[in-house]
Amino acid sequence: MPASQTYNFHPLFLFSVIRQESLFEGFVRSEAGARGLMQIIPSTGQEIAANAGWPPDYTGNDLYRPLVSVNLGSDYLNKQRGYMSGDLYGALAAYNGGPGNAMTWKNLVPPDPDLYLEVIRFEETREYIKSIFEIFSIYKHLYDRTP
């Protein structure tokens, strides 16, 4: 998966996020208006596309295109990882629950992923992170051929 190389994510991790976000259904739309494989809100997609200079002539419907959704979603998740000082739990919390909330939770505990999960105030976000890492663990067990 090229996006995994571009943004330095394990490809099975990105597949885990996609599975959690959309169950690999590219034309899914959430009640909040998020679209596509990585469930990006069109206004967020617009901001990412403007910063990246791609895709040309972006519209919210571009998020239904798998290549666009995966690249913009990976870009956004990578930015959240940077904002959260490399912490993947924090990046996922920011992706799901908002960067301001994720940083607030991070500042409540020392750098420990288990403690971080415990202070997340949104049950949906806690379960989101747990689910992605559970899926990632299963995918690595099934498909990862690297030592």
C-alpha positions as YAML, in Angstrom:
chain: A
units: angstrom
residues:
- id: 1
  name: MET
  ca: [0.00, 0.00, 0.00]
- id: 2
  name: PRO
  ca: [1.81, 3.16, -1.18]
- id: 3
  name: ALA
  ca: [0.24, 5.39, 1.50]
- id: 4
  name: SER
  ca: [1.83, 3.22, 4.20]
- id: 5
  name: GLN
  ca: [5.26, 3.87, 2.71]
- id: 6
  name: THR
  ca: [4.63, 7.57, 2.15]
- id: 7
  name: TYR
  ca: [3.48, 8.15, 5.73]
- id: 8
  name: ASN
  ca: [5.55, 5.43, 7.42]
- id: 9
  name: PHE
  ca: [2.68, 3.32, 8.74]
- id: 10
  name: HIS
  ca: [2.67, -0.45, 8.78]
- id: 11
  name: PRO
  ca: [0.33, -1.37, 5.90]
- id: 12
  name: LEU
  ca: [-1.62, -3.74, 8.13]
- id: 13
  name: PHE
  ca: [-2.13, -0.88, 10.59]
- id: 14
  name: LEU
  ca: [-3.73, 1.22, 7.85]
- id: 15
  name: PHE
  ca: [-5.86, -1.74, 6.81]
- id: 16
  name: SER
  ca: [-6.94, -2.00, 10.46]
- id: 17
  name: VAL
  ca: [-7.99, 1.66, 10.50]
- id: 18
  name: ILE
  ca: [-9.88, 1.23, 7.22]
- id: 19
  name: ARG
  ca: [-11.65, -1.85, 8.53]
- id: 20
  name: GLN
  ca: [-12.69, -0.02, 11.69]
- id: 21
  name: GLU
  ca: [-13.76, 3.11, 9.85]
- id: 22
  name: SER
  ca: [-15.69, 1.61, 6.94]
- id: 23
  name: LEU
  ca: [-15.45, -2.19, 6.86]
- id: 24
  name: PHE
  ca: [-13.75, -1.64, 3.48]
- id: 25
  name: GLU
  ca: [-16.96, -0.16, 2.03]
- id: 26
  name: GLY
  ca: [-15.83, 2.82, -0.05]
- id: 27
  name: PHE
  ca: [-19.26, 4.42, -0.36]
- id: 28
  name: VAL
  ca: [-20.11, 4.55, 3.33]
- id: 29
  name: ARG
  ca: [-21.30, 7.84, 4.79]
- id: 30
  name: SER
  ca: [-21.63, 8.43, 8.53]
- id: 31
  name: GLU
  ca: [-24.34, 10.41, 10.29]
- id: 32
  name: ALA
  ca: [-21.73, 13.13, 10.84]
- id: 33
  name: GLY
  ca: [-21.12, 13.29, 7.09]
- id: 34
  name: ALA
  ca: [-17.77, 11.48, 7.02]
- id: 35
  name: ARG
  ca: [-17.19, 9.65, 3.75]
- id: 36
  name: GLY
  ca: [-15.19, 6.89, 2.16]
- id: 37
  name: LEU
  ca: [-12.83, 4.20, 3.33]
- id: 38
  name: MET
  ca: [-11.19, 6.36, 5.99]
- id: 39
  name: GLN
  ca: [-14.35, 8.29, 6.91]
- id: 40
  name: ILE
  ca: [-13.17, 11.85, 6.41]
- id: 41
  name: ILE
  ca: [-15.49, 14.82, 6.81]
- id: 42
  name: PRO
  ca: [-15.52, 16.83, 3.54]
- id: 43
  name: SER
  ca: [-14.29, 20.06, 5.21]
- id: 44
  name: THR
  ca: [-11.34, 18.19, 6.74]
- id: 45
  name: GLY
  ca: [-10.68, 16.60, 3.35]
- id: 46
  name: GLN
  ca: [-10.70, 20.08, 1.79]
- id: 47
  name: GLU
  ca: [-8.10, 21.29, 4.27]
- id: 48
  name: ILE
  ca: [-5.84, 18.25, 3.75]
- id: 49
  name: ALA
  ca: [-6.21, 18.44, -0.05]
- id: 50
  name: ALA
  ca: [-5.41, 22.16, -0.05]
- id: 51
  name: ASN
  ca: [-2.26, 21.60, 2.03]
- id: 52
  name: ALA
  ca: [-1.19, 18.63, -0.10]
- id: 53
  name: GLY
  ca: [-2.08, 20.25, -3.43]
- id: 54
  name: TRP
  ca: [-3.88, 17.06, -4.36]
- id: 55
  name: PRO
  ca: [-6.29, 15.96, -5.73]
- id: 56
  name: PRO
  ca: [-6.85, 18.78, -8.19]
- id: 57
  name: ASP
  ca: [-10.28, 20.43, -8.00]
- id: 58
  name: TYR
  ca: [-11.14, 18.56, -4.79]
- id: 59
  name: THR
  ca: [-14.79, 18.07, -3.88]
- id: 60
  name: GLY
  ca: [-16.29, 16.12, -0.99]
- id: 61
  name: ASN
  ca: [-17.29, 13.38, -3.43]
- id: 62
  name: ASP
  ca: [-13.60, 12.68, -4.05]
- id: 63
  name: LEU
  ca: [-13.60, 11.00, -0.61]
- id: 64
  name: TYR
  ca: [-15.54, 8.12, -2.16]
- id: 65
  name: ARG
  ca: [-12.52, 7.41, -4.37]
- id: 66
  name: PRO
  ca: [-10.37, 4.84, -2.50]
- id: 67
  name: LEU
  ca: [-7.05, 6.36, -3.59]
- id: 68
  name: VAL
  ca: [-8.11, 9.80, -2.38]
- id: 69
  name: SER
  ca: [-9.64, 8.58, 0.87]
- id: 70
  name: VAL
  ca: [-6.65, 6.44, 1.84]
- id: 71
  name: ASN
  ca: [-4.09, 9.12, 0.97]
- id: 72
  name: LEU
  ca: [-5.93, 11.99, 2.64]
- id: 73
  name: GLY
  ca: [-6.80, 9.85, 5.66]
- id: 74
  name: SER
  ca: [-3.21, 8.64, 6.01]
- id: 75
  name: ASP
  ca: [-1.95, 12.21, 5.69]
- id: 76
  name: TYR
  ca: [-4.33, 13.37, 8.41]
- id: 77
  name: LEU
  ca: [-3.48, 10.44, 10.71]
- id: 78
  name: ASN
  ca: [0.22, 11.16, 10.18]
- id: 79
  name: LYS
  ca: [-0.29, 14.80, 11.14]
- id: 80
  name: GLN
  ca: [-2.11, 13.69, 14.28]
- id: 81
  name: ARG
  ca: [0.75, 11.32, 15.09]
- id: 82
  name: GLY
  ca: [3.16, 14.26, 14.81]
- id: 83
  name: TYR
  ca: [0.89, 16.44, 16.96]
- id: 84
  name: MET
  ca: [0.84, 13.68, 19.57]
- id: 85
  name: SER
  ca: [4.66, 13.28, 19.54]
- id: 86
  name: GLY
  ca: [4.62, 9.95, 17.70]
- id: 87
  name: ASP
  ca: [2.05, 8.26, 19.95]
- id: 88
  name: LEU
  ca: [-0.23, 6.03, 17.84]
- id: 89
  name: TYR
  ca: [-2.89, 5.79, 20.56]
- id: 90
  name: GLY
  ca: [-2.93, 9.57, 20.73]
- id: 91
  name: ALA
  ca: [-3.03, 9.85, 16.94]
- id: 92
  name: LEU
  ca: [-6.04, 7.53, 16.78]
- id: 93
  name: ALA
  ca: [-7.73, 9.41, 19.61]
- id: 94
  name: ALA
  ca: [-7.19, 12.65, 17.69]
- id: 95
  name: TYR
  ca: [-8.47, 11.09, 14.45]
- id: 96
  name: ASN
  ca: [-11.64, 9.86, 16.17]
- id: 97
  name: GLY
  ca: [-12.27, 12.25, 19.05]
- id: 98
  name: GLY
  ca: [-10.52, 15.41, 17.90]
- id: 99
  name: PRO
  ca: [-6.96, 16.66, 18.40]
- id: 100
  name: GLY
  ca: [-7.84, 19.03, 21.25]
- id: 101
  name: ASN
  ca: [-9.46, 16.25, 23.25]
- id: 102
  name: ALA
  ca: [-6.59, 13.86, 22.51]
- id: 103
  name: MET
  ca: [-4.04, 16.38, 23.81]
- id: 104
  name: THR
  ca: [-6.10, 17.08, 26.92]
- id: 105
  name: TRP
  ca: [-6.19, 13.36, 27.71]
- id: 106
  name: LYS
  ca: [-2.45, 13.03, 27.01]
- id: 107
  name: ASN
  ca: [-1.69, 15.76, 29.51]
- id: 108
  name: LEU
  ca: [-3.55, 13.90, 32.27]
- id: 109
  name: VAL
  ca: [-1.19, 10.92, 32.47]
- id: 110
  name: PRO
  ca: [2.45, 9.96, 32.04]
- id: 111
  name: PRO
  ca: [3.37, 8.40, 28.68]
- id: 112
  name: ASP
  ca: [1.75, 4.98, 29.12]
- id: 113
  name: PRO
  ca: [-0.72, 3.64, 26.53]
- id: 114
  name: ASP
  ca: [-2.77, 1.71, 29.08]
- id: 115
  name: LEU
  ca: [-3.17, 4.76, 31.33]
- id: 116
  name: TYR
  ca: [-3.94, 6.89, 28.30]
- id: 117
  name: LEU
  ca: [-6.83, 4.61, 27.34]
- id: 118
  name: GLU
  ca: [-8.21, 4.88, 30.86]
- id: 119
  name: VAL
  ca: [-8.44, 8.69, 30.82]
- id: 120
  name: ILE
  ca: [-10.16, 8.97, 27.43]
- id: 121
  name: ARG
  ca: [-13.56, 10.39, 28.28]
- id: 122
  name: PHE
  ca: [-15.35, 9.20, 25.13]
- id: 123
  name: GLU
  ca: [-16.25, 5.51, 25.28]
- id: 124
  name: GLU
  ca: [-16.47, 5.47, 21.47]
- id: 125
  name: THR
  ca: [-12.87, 6.68, 21.18]
- id: 126
  name: ARG
  ca: [-11.59, 4.20, 23.79]
- id: 127
  name: GLU
  ca: [-13.29, 1.32, 21.99]
- id: 128
  name: TYR
  ca: [-12.12, 2.66, 18.61]
- id: 129
  name: ILE
  ca: [-8.46, 2.48, 19.67]
- id: 130
  name: LYS
  ca: [-8.83, -0.93, 21.31]
- id: 131
  name: SER
  ca: [-10.59, -2.30, 18.26]
- id: 132
  name: ILE
  ca: [-7.97, -1.05, 15.80]
- id: 133
  name: PHE
  ca: [-5.12, -2.53, 17.80]
- id: 134
  name: GLU
  ca: [-6.99, -5.81, 18.19]
- id: 135
  name: ILE
  ca: [-7.56, -5.95, 14.42]
- id: 136
  name: PHE
  ca: [-3.93, -4.97, 13.81]
- id: 137
  name: SER
  ca: [-2.74, -7.78, 16.08]
- id: 138
  name: ILE
  ca: [-4.90, -10.31, 14.23]
- id: 139
  name: TYR
  ca: [-3.78, -9.04, 10.82]
- id: 140
  name: LYS
  ca: [-0.12, -9.23, 11.85]
- id: 141
  name: HIS
  ca: [-0.62, -12.78, 13.09]
- id: 142
  name: LEU
  ca: [-2.33, -13.80, 9.86]
- id: 143
  name: TYR
  ca: [-0.49, -11.83, 7.20]
- id: 144
  name: ASP
  ca: [2.79, -10.38, 8.42]
- id: 145
  name: ARG
  ca: [5.68, -12.37, 6.98]
- id: 146
  name: THR
  ca: [8.44, -10.16, 8.36]
- id: 147
  name: PRO
  ca: [10.52, -11.42, 11.28]
...
